[in-house]
mmCIF file of C-alpha atoms and ligand atoms in Angstrom:
data_model
loop_
_atom_site.group_PDB
_atom_site.id
_atom_site.type_symbol
_atom_site.label_atom_id
_atom_site.label_comp_id
_atom_site.label_asym_id
_atom_site.label_seq_id
_atom_site.Cartn_x
_atom_site.Cartn_y
_atom_site.Cartn_z
ATOM 1 C CA MET K 913 -12.276 27.595 -28.926
ATOM 2 C CA LYS K 914 -13.339 25.225 -26.146
ATOM 3 C CA LEU K 915 -11.963 26.047 -22.698
ATOM 4 C CA PHE K 916 -10.989 23.184 -20.421
ATOM 5 C CA LYS K 917 -11.048 23.772 -16.713
ATOM 6 C CA LYS K 918 -8.185 22.543 -14.571
ATOM 7 C CA PRO K 919 -9.245 19.530 -12.496
ATOM 8 C CA LEU K 920 -10.105 20.412 -8.914
ATOM 9 C CA SER K 921 -7.219 20.203 -6.512
ATOM 10 C CA GLN K 922 -6.678 21.010 -2.847
ATOM 11 C CA GLN K 923 -5.004 24.254 -3.934
ATOM 12 C CA ILE K 924 -7.986 25.324 -6.061
ATOM 13 C CA VAL K 925 -10.349 24.576 -3.169
ATOM 14 C CA GLU K 926 -8.216 26.602 -0.750
ATOM 15 C CA GLN K 927 -7.989 29.491 -3.215
ATOM 16 C CA ALA K 928 -11.750 29.441 -3.694
ATOM 17 C CA LEU K 929 -12.290 29.673 0.062
ATOM 18 C CA ALA K 930 -9.555 32.232 0.750
ATOM 19 C CA PRO K 931 -11.939 35.247 0.516
ATOM 20 C CA VAL K 932 -14.070 33.694 3.292
ATOM 21 C CA VAL K 933 -11.771 31.831 5.701
ATOM 22 C CA SER K 934 -8.063 31.403 6.318
ATOM 23 C CA THR K 935 -6.501 28.227 4.965
ATOM 24 C CA SER K 936 -5.281 27.259 8.447
ATOM 25 C CA ARG K 937 -8.887 26.576 9.455
ATOM 26 C CA ILE K 938 -9.492 24.152 6.595
ATOM 27 C CA HIS K 939 -8.727 20.483 7.106
ATOM 28 C CA GLY K 940 -9.245 17.106 5.503
ATOM 29 C CA ILE K 941 -10.164 18.241 1.992
ATOM 30 C CA SER K 942 -11.553 15.299 0.069
ATOM 31 C CA ILE K 943 -12.283 15.641 -3.648
ATOM 32 C CA THR K 944 -14.297 13.162 -5.684
ATOM 33 C CA LYS K 945 -15.755 13.504 -9.184
ATOM 34 C CA ASN K 946 -18.924 15.275 -8.051
ATOM 35 C CA GLN K 947 -18.186 16.339 -4.529
ATOM 36 C CA VAL K 948 -15.831 18.210 -2.243
ATOM 37 C CA SER K 949 -15.967 17.628 1.487
ATOM 38 C CA LEU K 950 -13.863 19.241 4.152
ATOM 39 C CA ILE K 951 -13.732 20.260 7.771
ATOM 40 C CA LEU K 952 -13.838 23.877 8.813
ATOM 41 C CA GLU K 953 -12.493 24.700 12.228
ATOM 42 C CA ALA K 954 -14.841 27.152 13.914
ATOM 43 C CA ASP K 955 -13.554 30.620 14.832
ATOM 44 C CA THR K 956 -13.924 31.124 18.595
ATOM 45 C CA ALA K 957 -14.173 34.895 18.089
ATOM 46 C CA LEU K 958 -17.397 34.357 16.145
ATOM 47 C CA SER K 959 -20.808 33.221 17.322
ATOM 48 C CA GLN K 960 -22.183 29.869 16.251
ATOM 49 C CA GLU K 961 -24.480 31.673 13.770
ATOM 50 C CA GLU K 962 -21.575 33.622 12.260
ATOM 51 C CA ASN K 963 -19.552 30.432 11.949
ATOM 52 C CA GLU K 964 -22.546 28.767 10.341
ATOM 53 C CA THR K 965 -22.884 31.688 7.889
ATOM 54 C CA GLN K 966 -19.222 31.299 6.968
ATOM 55 C CA ARG K 967 -19.725 27.588 6.421
ATOM 56 C CA ARG K 968 -22.608 28.277 4.031
ATOM 57 C CA GLN K 969 -20.587 30.973 2.215
ATOM 58 C CA CYS K 970 -17.797 28.446 1.747
ATOM 59 C CA ILE K 971 -20.265 25.932 0.295
ATOM 60 C CA ASN K 972 -21.474 28.582 -2.192
ATOM 61 C CA HIS K 973 -17.936 29.494 -3.199
ATOM 62 C CA LEU K 974 -17.167 25.847 -3.904
ATOM 63 C CA LEU K 975 -20.365 25.337 -5.899
ATOM 64 C CA ASN K 976 -19.608 28.490 -7.881
ATOM 65 C CA LEU K 977 -16.486 26.803 -9.207
ATOM 66 C CA GLY K 978 -18.987 24.946 -11.383
ATOM 67 C CA GLN K 979 -17.139 21.641 -11.256
ATOM 68 C CA ILE K 980 -18.975 19.775 -8.532
ATOM 69 C CA LYS K 981 -22.574 18.996 -7.670
ATOM 70 C CA GLU K 982 -22.145 18.926 -3.916
ATOM 71 C CA ALA K 983 -19.995 20.575 -1.260
ATOM 72 C CA LYS K 984 -20.075 19.220 2.271
ATOM 73 C CA ILE K 985 -18.479 21.142 5.073
ATOM 74 C CA ALA K 986 -18.459 20.096 8.718
ATOM 75 C CA LEU K 987 -17.836 22.774 11.299
ATOM 76 C CA THR K 988 -15.794 21.560 14.259
ATOM 77 C CA ALA K 989 -14.960 23.138 17.582
ATOM 78 C CA ALA K 990 -11.823 25.236 17.358
ATOM 79 C CA LYS K 991 -8.633 24.389 19.220
ATOM 80 C CA GLY K 992 -8.780 25.805 22.726
ATOM 81 C CA SER K 993 -12.540 26.270 22.718
ATOM 82 C CA LEU K 994 -13.372 23.190 24.720
ATOM 83 C CA PRO K 995 -12.974 23.031 28.490
ATOM 84 C CA GLN K 996 -10.338 20.284 28.432
ATOM 85 C CA ASP K 997 -8.105 22.472 26.237
ATOM 86 C CA LYS K 998 -7.967 25.030 28.977
ATOM 87 C CA GLN K 999 -6.662 22.643 31.647
ATOM 88 C CA THR K 1000 -3.182 23.693 32.710
ATOM 89 C CA PRO K 1001 -0.671 20.844 32.712
ATOM 90 C CA PRO K 1002 0.566 19.910 36.180
ATOM 91 C CA ALA K 1003 3.984 21.195 37.217
ATOM 92 C CA GLY K 1004 6.996 18.915 36.925
ATOM 93 C CA LYS K 1005 7.298 15.877 34.751
ATOM 94 C CA THR K 1006 4.212 14.039 35.886
ATOM 95 C CA ALA K 1007 1.875 12.788 33.169
ATOM 96 C CA PRO K 1008 -0.978 15.168 32.379
ATOM 97 C CA LYS K 1009 -4.038 14.526 34.530
ATOM 98 C CA PRO K 1010 -6.858 12.813 32.646
ATOM 99 C CA PRO K 1011 -9.802 15.132 32.022
ATOM 100 C CA THR K 1012 -12.720 15.085 34.424
ATOM 101 C CA PRO K 1013 -15.857 13.723 32.750
ATOM 102 C CA ARG K 1014 -18.538 16.352 32.240
ATOM 103 C CA HIS K 1015 -22.215 15.717 32.726
ATOM 104 C CA VAL K 1016 -24.218 16.360 29.568
ATOM 105 C CA PRO K 1017 -26.913 18.893 30.473
ATOM 106 C CA HIS K 1018 -30.540 17.799 30.245
ATOM 107 C CA ILE K 1019 -29.766 14.136 29.708
ATOM 108 C CA ARG K 1020 -30.442 11.624 32.475
ATOM 109 C CA HIS K 1021 -28.190 8.873 31.158
ATOM 110 C CA VAL K 1022 -25.606 8.647 28.409
ATOM 111 C CA ILE K 1023 -24.798 5.048 27.542
ATOM 112 C CA ALA K 1024 -22.062 4.138 25.114
ATOM 113 C CA VAL K 1025 -22.121 1.202 22.747
ATOM 114 C CA GLY K 1026 -18.604 -0.012 22.151
ATOM 115 C CA SER K 1027 -16.699 -2.824 20.551
ATOM 116 C CA GLY K 1028 -13.059 -3.706 20.345
ATOM 117 C CA LYS K 1029 -13.367 -4.475 16.630
ATOM 118 C CA GLY K 1030 -15.115 -2.814 13.711
ATOM 119 C CA GLY K 1031 -17.758 -4.645 11.700
ATOM 120 C CA VAL K 1032 -19.148 -6.671 14.599
ATOM 121 C CA GLY K 1033 -22.545 -4.930 14.503
ATOM 122 C CA LYS K 1034 -22.029 -2.070 16.967
ATOM 123 C CA SER K 1035 -24.029 0.417 14.887
ATOM 124 C CA THR K 1036 -26.740 -2.161 14.197
ATOM 125 C CA VAL K 1037 -27.096 -2.748 17.943
ATOM 126 C CA SER K 1038 -27.017 1.013 18.691
ATOM 127 C CA VAL K 1039 -29.836 1.749 16.227
ATOM 128 C CA ASN K 1040 -32.064 -1.107 17.333
ATOM 129 C CA LEU K 1041 -31.355 -0.643 21.026
ATOM 130 C CA ALA K 1042 -32.220 3.061 20.779
ATOM 131 C CA THR K 1043 -35.506 2.320 18.996
ATOM 132 C CA ALA K 1044 -36.324 -0.460 21.486
ATOM 133 C CA LEU K 1045 -35.744 1.936 24.391
ATOM 134 C CA ALA K 1046 -37.990 4.495 22.650
ATOM 135 C CA ARG K 1047 -40.650 1.780 22.087
ATOM 136 C CA SER K 1048 -40.598 1.134 25.811
ATOM 137 C CA GLY K 1049 -41.746 4.716 26.375
ATOM 138 C CA LEU K 1050 -38.495 6.535 27.095
ATOM 139 C CA SER K 1051 -37.298 9.685 25.356
ATOM 140 C CA VAL K 1052 -34.180 8.582 23.512
ATOM 141 C CA GLY K 1053 -31.368 10.115 21.481
ATOM 142 C CA LEU K 1054 -28.753 8.486 19.300
ATOM 143 C CA ALA K 1055 -25.379 10.093 18.575
ATOM 144 C CA ASP K 1056 -23.153 8.611 15.907
ATOM 145 C CA GLY K 1057 -19.652 8.709 17.295
ATOM 146 C CA ASP K 1058 -18.384 6.329 14.659
ATOM 147 C CA ILE K 1059 -16.926 9.207 12.746
ATOM 148 C CA LEU K 1060 -14.414 7.241 10.713
ATOM 149 C CA GLY K 1061 -17.152 5.166 9.136
ATOM 150 C CA PRO K 1062 -20.493 6.701 10.020
ATOM 151 C CA SER K 1063 -23.288 4.335 9.129
ATOM 152 C CA LEU K 1064 -26.019 5.457 11.512
ATOM 153 C CA ALA K 1065 -27.155 8.169 9.102
ATOM 154 C CA ARG K 1066 -27.818 5.497 6.497
ATOM 155 C CA MET K 1067 -29.308 3.055 8.991
ATOM 156 C CA MET K 1068 -31.731 5.630 10.400
ATOM 157 C CA GLY K 1069 -32.496 7.199 7.017
ATOM 158 C CA ILE K 1070 -31.110 10.605 7.992
ATOM 159 C CA THR K 1071 -30.561 12.828 4.985
ATOM 160 C CA GLN K 1072 -31.092 16.382 6.126
ATOM 161 C CA GLU K 1073 -28.697 18.572 8.074
ATOM 162 C CA PRO K 1074 -29.734 19.433 11.630
ATOM 163 C CA GLU K 1075 -31.190 22.886 12.249
ATOM 164 C CA VAL K 1076 -29.191 25.231 14.456
ATOM 165 C CA GLU K 1077 -31.010 27.259 17.104
ATOM 166 C CA ASN K 1078 -29.396 29.444 19.776
ATOM 167 C CA GLN K 1079 -26.001 28.032 18.847
ATOM 168 C CA GLN K 1080 -27.161 24.464 19.363
ATOM 169 C CA MET K 1081 -27.883 21.729 16.847
ATOM 170 C CA ILE K 1082 -31.434 20.388 17.001
ATOM 171 C CA PRO K 1083 -31.367 16.615 16.516
ATOM 172 C CA PRO K 1084 -34.159 15.607 14.113
ATOM 173 C CA SER K 1085 -36.417 12.703 15.166
ATOM 174 C CA HIS K 1086 -36.273 9.519 13.116
ATOM 175 C CA HIS K 1087 -38.284 6.460 14.069
ATOM 176 C CA GLY K 1088 -39.076 8.009 17.459
ATOM 177 C CA VAL K 1089 -35.421 8.692 18.278
ATOM 178 C CA LYS K 1090 -33.583 12.016 18.217
ATOM 179 C CA CYS K 1091 -30.592 11.442 15.976
ATOM 180 C CA LEU K 1092 -27.378 13.251 15.273
ATOM 181 C CA SER K 1093 -24.727 11.842 13.066
ATOM 182 C CA MET K 1094 -21.615 13.280 11.559
ATOM 183 C CA GLY K 1095 -22.788 11.410 8.478
ATOM 184 C CA ALA K 1096 -25.759 13.807 8.287
ATOM 185 C CA ILE K 1097 -23.434 16.773 8.426
ATOM 186 C CA LEU K 1098 -20.716 15.558 6.146
ATOM 187 C CA GLY K 1099 -22.210 12.647 4.213
ATOM 188 C CA GLU K 1100 -20.743 9.167 4.198
ATOM 189 C CA ASN K 1101 -17.488 10.173 2.491
ATOM 190 C CA VAL K 1102 -15.697 11.291 5.609
ATOM 191 C CA PRO K 1103 -12.090 12.090 4.770
ATOM 192 C CA VAL K 1104 -9.735 9.541 6.306
ATOM 193 C CA VAL K 1105 -7.344 12.262 7.340
ATOM 194 C CA TRP K 1106 -9.888 13.325 9.926
ATOM 195 C CA ARG K 1107 -8.335 11.667 12.939
ATOM 196 C CA GLY K 1108 -7.144 12.109 16.482
ATOM 197 C CA PRO K 1109 -7.914 15.337 18.324
ATOM 198 C CA MET K 1110 -10.185 16.643 15.564
ATOM 199 C CA VAL K 1111 -12.370 13.594 15.923
ATOM 200 C CA THR K 1112 -12.677 13.896 19.686
ATOM 201 C CA LYS K 1113 -13.552 17.574 19.386
ATOM 202 C CA ALA K 1114 -16.160 16.926 16.749
ATOM 203 C CA LEU K 1115 -17.653 14.097 18.788
ATOM 204 C CA GLN K 1116 -17.914 16.245 21.849
ATOM 205 C CA GLN K 1117 -19.625 18.867 19.762
ATOM 206 C CA LEU K 1118 -22.186 16.241 18.765
ATOM 207 C CA VAL K 1119 -22.922 15.459 22.397
ATOM 208 C CA PHE K 1120 -22.497 18.840 24.121
ATOM 209 C CA GLY K 1121 -23.373 21.125 21.214
ATOM 210 C CA ALA K 1122 -26.865 19.770 20.657
ATOM 211 C CA LYS K 1123 -30.207 20.347 22.303
ATOM 212 C CA TRP K 1124 -31.043 16.782 23.301
ATOM 213 C CA GLY K 1125 -33.452 17.806 26.036
ATOM 214 C CA SER K 1126 -34.518 20.769 28.112
ATOM 215 C CA GLU K 1127 -34.630 21.596 31.786
ATOM 216 C CA THR K 1128 -38.306 20.702 31.974
ATOM 217 C CA GLN K 1129 -38.074 17.749 29.587
ATOM 218 C CA PRO K 1130 -34.694 16.085 29.940
ATOM 219 C CA LEU K 1131 -33.867 13.233 27.592
ATOM 220 C CA ASP K 1132 -34.026 9.864 29.376
ATOM 221 C CA VAL K 1133 -31.207 8.123 27.495
ATOM 222 C CA LEU K 1134 -28.637 9.118 24.896
ATOM 223 C CA VAL K 1135 -27.145 6.123 23.115
ATOM 224 C CA LEU K 1136 -23.646 6.991 21.947
ATOM 225 C CA ASP K 1137 -22.215 4.805 19.202
ATOM 226 C CA LEU K 1138 -18.479 4.916 19.889
ATOM 227 C CA PRO K 1139 -15.816 4.510 17.226
ATOM 228 C CA PRO K 1140 -14.571 0.896 17.248
ATOM 229 C CA GLY K 1141 -11.368 0.139 19.086
ATOM 230 C CA THR K 1142 -9.666 1.097 22.303
ATOM 231 C CA GLY K 1143 -7.249 3.806 21.205
ATOM 232 C CA ASP K 1144 -6.821 7.422 22.200
ATOM 233 C CA ILE K 1145 -10.016 8.581 20.493
ATOM 234 C CA GLN K 1146 -12.188 6.192 22.491
ATOM 235 C CA LEU K 1147 -10.305 6.826 25.718
ATOM 236 C CA THR K 1148 -10.583 10.598 25.374
ATOM 237 C CA MET K 1149 -14.294 10.305 24.616
ATOM 238 C CA VAL K 1150 -15.073 8.227 27.671
ATOM 239 C CA GLN K 1151 -12.864 10.419 29.846
ATOM 240 C CA ASN K 1152 -14.710 13.561 28.824
ATOM 241 C CA ILE K 1153 -18.342 12.541 29.053
ATOM 242 C CA THR K 1154 -20.080 11.259 32.166
ATOM 243 C CA LEU K 1155 -21.349 7.851 31.095
ATOM 244 C CA SER K 1156 -23.875 5.777 33.027
ATOM 245 C CA GLY K 1157 -22.437 2.682 31.428
ATOM 246 C CA VAL K 1158 -21.379 0.899 28.289
ATOM 247 C CA VAL K 1159 -22.853 -1.950 26.288
ATOM 248 C CA LEU K 1160 -20.184 -4.072 24.609
ATOM 249 C CA VAL K 1161 -20.894 -5.764 21.299
ATOM 250 C CA SER K 1162 -18.964 -8.731 19.992
ATOM 251 C CA THR K 1163 -19.262 -11.638 17.617
ATOM 252 C CA PRO K 1164 -18.508 -15.077 19.083
ATOM 253 C CA GLN K 1165 -15.060 -15.399 17.449
ATOM 254 C CA GLN K 1166 -11.897 -15.527 19.542
ATOM 255 C CA VAL K 1167 -10.360 -12.568 17.676
ATOM 256 C CA ALA K 1168 -13.366 -10.442 18.591
ATOM 257 C CA LEU K 1169 -13.150 -11.621 22.189
ATOM 258 C CA MET K 1170 -9.522 -10.521 22.444
ATOM 259 C CA ASP K 1171 -10.553 -7.001 21.464
ATOM 260 C CA VAL K 1172 -13.543 -7.024 23.804
ATOM 261 C CA LYS K 1173 -11.177 -7.831 26.671
ATOM 262 C CA LYS K 1174 -9.165 -4.723 25.755
ATOM 263 C CA ALA K 1175 -12.352 -2.632 25.681
ATOM 264 C CA HIS K 1176 -13.416 -4.091 29.043
ATOM 265 C CA THR K 1177 -10.027 -3.149 30.527
ATOM 266 C CA MET K 1178 -10.315 0.380 29.148
ATOM 267 C CA PHE K 1179 -13.786 0.933 30.633
ATOM 268 C CA ASN K 1180 -12.653 -0.510 33.972
ATOM 269 C CA LYS K 1181 -9.716 1.895 33.972
ATOM 270 C CA VAL K 1182 -11.985 4.900 33.567
ATOM 271 C CA GLU K 1183 -14.536 3.409 35.989
ATOM 272 C CA VAL K 1184 -17.380 3.244 33.497
ATOM 273 C CA PRO K 1185 -19.647 0.313 34.430
ATOM 274 C CA VAL K 1186 -20.192 -2.333 31.769
ATOM 275 C CA LEU K 1187 -23.975 -2.726 31.566
ATOM 276 C CA GLY K 1188 -23.579 -5.938 29.617
ATOM 277 C CA ILE K 1189 -22.430 -7.741 26.501
ATOM 278 C CA VAL K 1190 -24.474 -8.386 23.369
ATOM 279 C CA GLU K 1191 -23.329 -11.324 21.281
ATOM 280 C CA ASN K 1192 -23.996 -10.570 17.615
ATOM 281 C CA MET K 1193 -24.052 -12.975 14.658
ATOM 282 C CA ALA K 1194 -24.260 -15.816 17.176
ATOM 283 C CA GLY K 1195 -25.629 -18.261 14.626
ATOM 284 C CA ILE K 1196 -28.474 -18.991 12.246
ATOM 285 C CA GLN K 1197 -31.877 -19.178 13.832
ATOM 286 C CA GLN K 1198 -33.599 -22.547 13.357
ATOM 287 C CA ALA K 1199 -37.337 -23.137 13.033
ATOM 288 C CA ASP K 1200 -37.524 -24.052 16.733
ATOM 289 C CA GLY K 1201 -35.847 -20.750 17.715
ATOM 290 C CA SER K 1202 -32.478 -22.333 18.577
ATOM 291 C CA LEU K 1203 -29.260 -20.978 17.053
ATOM 292 C CA GLN K 1204 -27.043 -23.048 14.788
ATOM 293 C CA PRO K 1205 -23.562 -21.621 15.563
ATOM 294 C CA VAL K 1206 -21.540 -20.239 12.668
ATOM 295 C CA PHE K 1207 -18.445 -18.975 14.453
ATOM 296 C CA GLY K 1208 -18.278 -21.461 17.347
ATOM 297 C CA ALA K 1209 -20.677 -22.582 20.010
ATOM 298 C CA SER K 1210 -21.912 -20.013 22.494
ATOM 299 C CA GLY K 1211 -20.720 -20.438 26.066
ATOM 300 C CA LYS K 1212 -17.568 -22.467 25.254
ATOM 301 C CA GLU K 1213 -14.108 -21.484 26.523
ATOM 302 C CA GLY K 1214 -12.789 -18.545 24.460
ATOM 303 C CA ASN K 1215 -16.300 -17.448 23.552
ATOM 304 C CA ILE K 1216 -17.906 -14.163 24.512
ATOM 305 C CA ALA K 1217 -20.743 -15.686 26.547
ATOM 306 C CA HIS K 1218 -18.194 -17.737 28.495
ATOM 307 C CA TYR K 1219 -16.111 -14.619 29.100
ATOM 308 C CA ALA K 1220 -19.182 -12.741 30.337
ATOM 309 C CA ALA K 1221 -19.946 -15.513 32.843
ATOM 310 C CA GLU K 1222 -16.313 -15.683 33.959
ATOM 311 C CA THR K 1223 -16.010 -11.941 34.544
ATOM 312 C CA HIS K 1224 -19.545 -11.482 35.906
ATOM 313 C CA ILE K 1225 -20.514 -9.084 33.136
ATOM 314 C CA PRO K 1226 -24.251 -9.385 32.469
ATOM 315 C CA PHE K 1227 -24.904 -11.241 29.215
ATOM 316 C CA LEU K 1228 -27.670 -9.244 27.573
ATOM 317 C CA GLY K 1229 -28.507 -11.558 24.701
ATOM 318 C CA SER K 1230 -27.523 -13.223 21.445
ATOM 319 C CA LEU K 1231 -28.536 -11.963 18.021
ATOM 320 C CA PRO K 1232 -28.702 -14.355 15.095
ATOM 321 C CA LEU K 1233 -27.054 -13.746 11.757
ATOM 322 C CA ASP K 1234 -30.152 -12.546 9.969
ATOM 323 C CA GLY K 1235 -30.698 -10.773 6.669
ATOM 324 C CA ALA K 1236 -33.478 -8.732 8.315
ATOM 325 C CA LEU K 1237 -30.847 -6.802 10.276
ATOM 326 C CA SER K 1238 -28.708 -5.871 7.293
ATOM 327 C CA THR K 1239 -31.713 -5.253 5.007
ATOM 328 C CA ALA K 1240 -33.301 -2.925 7.558
ATOM 329 C CA GLY K 1241 -29.975 -1.132 7.998
ATOM 330 C CA ASP K 1242 -29.529 -0.657 4.254
ATOM 331 C CA ALA K 1243 -33.122 0.530 3.879
ATOM 332 C CA GLY K 1244 -32.572 3.273 6.453
ATOM 333 C CA SER K 1245 -34.960 1.924 9.042
ATOM 334 C CA PRO K 1246 -34.718 -0.091 12.239
ATOM 335 C CA LEU K 1247 -36.286 -3.552 12.429
ATOM 336 C CA LYS K 1248 -40.013 -3.903 11.985
ATOM 337 C CA GLU K 1249 -42.163 -5.328 14.792
ATOM 338 C CA GLY K 1250 -41.592 -9.073 15.041
ATOM 339 C CA GLN K 1251 -38.238 -9.067 13.184
ATOM 340 C CA LEU K 1252 -36.008 -9.860 16.168
ATOM 341 C CA THR K 1253 -37.506 -6.863 17.950
ATOM 342 C CA ASP K 1254 -38.352 -9.045 20.958
ATOM 343 C CA ILE K 1255 -34.618 -9.642 21.537
ATOM 344 C CA PHE K 1256 -33.941 -5.898 21.519
ATOM 345 C CA ASP K 1257 -37.003 -5.254 23.713
ATOM 346 C CA ASP K 1258 -35.572 -7.666 26.316
ATOM 347 C CA ILE K 1259 -32.161 -5.964 26.143
ATOM 348 C CA ALA K 1260 -33.816 -2.545 26.483
ATOM 349 C CA LEU K 1261 -35.770 -3.755 29.508
ATOM 350 C CA GLU K 1262 -32.624 -4.973 31.241
ATOM 351 C CA ILE K 1263 -30.854 -1.707 30.556
ATOM 352 C CA ARG K 1264 -33.818 0.261 31.907
ATOM 353 C CA GLN K 1265 -33.614 -1.766 35.099
ATOM 354 C CA LYS K 1266 -29.890 -1.223 35.449
ATOM 355 C CA LEU K 1267 -30.361 2.519 34.998
ATOM 356 C CA ALA K 1268 -33.311 2.481 37.406
ATOM 357 C CA LEU K 1269 -35.529 3.928 34.679
ATOM 358 C CA ASN K 1270 -38.645 1.985 35.635
HETATM 359 P P1 ADP M 532 -19.969 -1.915 13.241
HETATM 360 O O1 ADP M 532 -20.767 -0.739 13.704
HETATM 361 O O2 ADP M 532 -19.501 -2.776 14.376
HETATM 362 O O3 ADP M 532 -18.864 -1.568 12.295
HETATM 363 P P2 ADP M 532 -22.322 -2.550 11.660
HETATM 364 O O4 ADP M 532 -23.435 -2.467 12.641
HETATM 365 O O5 ADP M 532 -22.125 -1.413 10.719
HETATM 366 O O6 ADP M 532 -20.945 -2.868 12.409
HETATM 367 O O7 ADP M 532 -22.493 -3.932 10.878
HETATM 368 C C1 ADP M 532 -21.644 -4.297 9.809
HETATM 369 C C2 ADP M 532 -22.499 -4.938 8.703
HETATM 370 O O8 ADP M 532 -23.020 -6.185 9.160
HETATM 371 C C3 ADP M 532 -23.705 -4.101 8.306
HETATM 372 O O9 ADP M 532 -23.906 -4.226 6.925
HETATM 373 C C4 ADP M 532 -24.860 -4.722 9.072
HETATM 374 O O10 ADP M 532 -26.097 -4.540 8.398
HETATM 375 C C5 ADP M 532 -24.449 -6.182 9.092
HETATM 376 N N1 ADP M 532 -24.928 -6.887 10.302
HETATM 377 C C6 ADP M 532 -24.697 -6.555 11.594
HETATM 378 N N2 ADP M 532 -25.247 -7.465 12.423
HETATM 379 C C7 ADP M 532 -25.854 -8.397 11.640
HETATM 380 C C8 ADP M 532 -26.606 -9.600 11.902
HETATM 381 N N3 ADP M 532 -26.810 -10.039 13.148
HETATM 382 N N4 ADP M 532 -27.079 -10.291 10.845
HETATM 383 C C9 ADP M 532 -26.851 -9.874 9.573
HETATM 384 N N5 ADP M 532 -26.161 -8.766 9.245
HETATM 385 C C10 ADP M 532 -25.653 -8.030 10.270
#
C-alpha cells in the first residue's frame, strides 16, 4: 500500500522544530512546494555560536521531513537584546524619547540610499554607487536593508551564507565590495509577515552584527540600502544608526517627487544630511549623449531636478533608462566599465568630497 504524506503545514513545521526550539521563537513561516523559510528569534541566554547551531539543527529537522529540498532560516536578534530595548520610558505621559543613534564600530561613514517609493532604482543605485566608490580606491561595504524585497543579493550575485566568526557575520566580498544581504541569509522568498519591529532588529543585526572593518583597518564607507518609504521601519533605522548622510533616488515623475519630499522631511527631522539626489530613468540616451525624456522634462516645475534646485539639495546626476542597468542587475553583476560607469564615478567622486574622503 502506498503511503501519502500530509502536505506541509505551519503546524507540521512547528512540530518538527519543537525538539530544538520553542514555538514562540519561530516567526513568519513560509511554505512553498520545495522550500520552507522562517525566522528564528535568537535566544539571549545562548552565545551566537549556540544560536547558530540551533539554527542548523532546525534546518536538518525540516529537511528530514523529506518533503522539501531547501530550508532557509534567518536568525534575528531577540526581543530585549538590543540597546534600544533597554531604554526606560520617561515618566509621565510624554511620548517616548527617540533612540540615540549609535556609531557603527570600525566604519568611517555609513551612508543610506533611500527613496520614497519602491521600484525607482534605489537598489540599482546602491549597487553601482558602492562599486564606483570601491573603484575609486575606498574600502566599501553594502548592506541590503530592503528586507521586504531584497534584490541586492541577486544584483551582486551573492549565493552563499556569510561565515560567522567570534559571534559576528563576515561579509563576503563581491565585485570589490563587502556585501551582506538578508537575501543571502533567507533567499529571495522573504515572508511578507516579516514586518515592523522584527525588520528593524534584523536590519540592525546586519549593520552592527557584522565585521565590516577592524580597528586597524576600518571600512571607509558602508552603503545602506534602506527599505523604500518613510514609515516606522525607515524612521527607526535612521534613528538608531549614526549616518553621515543619505542619497535620495527618484524617477522624474510627480508621484515619485511627492514621496521624495516626504523622505526629505523625514531625514531633516532626524538631522541626517541629504548628500544629494540621483534622478533615475531620466530618459533615453541619444547618440549625442543627450536624454530624450520619458516621464517629463528634467528641471521643469514638479520635477525632481527642479525640486533639488529649489531646496538647495545637491543634484548628483541623471541616469538614463538603459537595458544595461537591468541586464547587469539580473546577471548578478554591477555595470561593466564604460556602461554608464562614468556617471556613477562622478557621483562617487562628489560623495567622497562631501564626506571629506579625499
Ligand atoms: P528599488 O530598489 O527602488 O525597488 P530596483 O533598483 O530594484 O528598484 O529597480 C527596479 C527594476 O528596474 C530592476 O529590475 C532594475 O534592474 C530596473 N532599473 C532600475 N533603474 C533602471 C534604469 N535606469 N534603466 C533600466 N532599468 C532600470
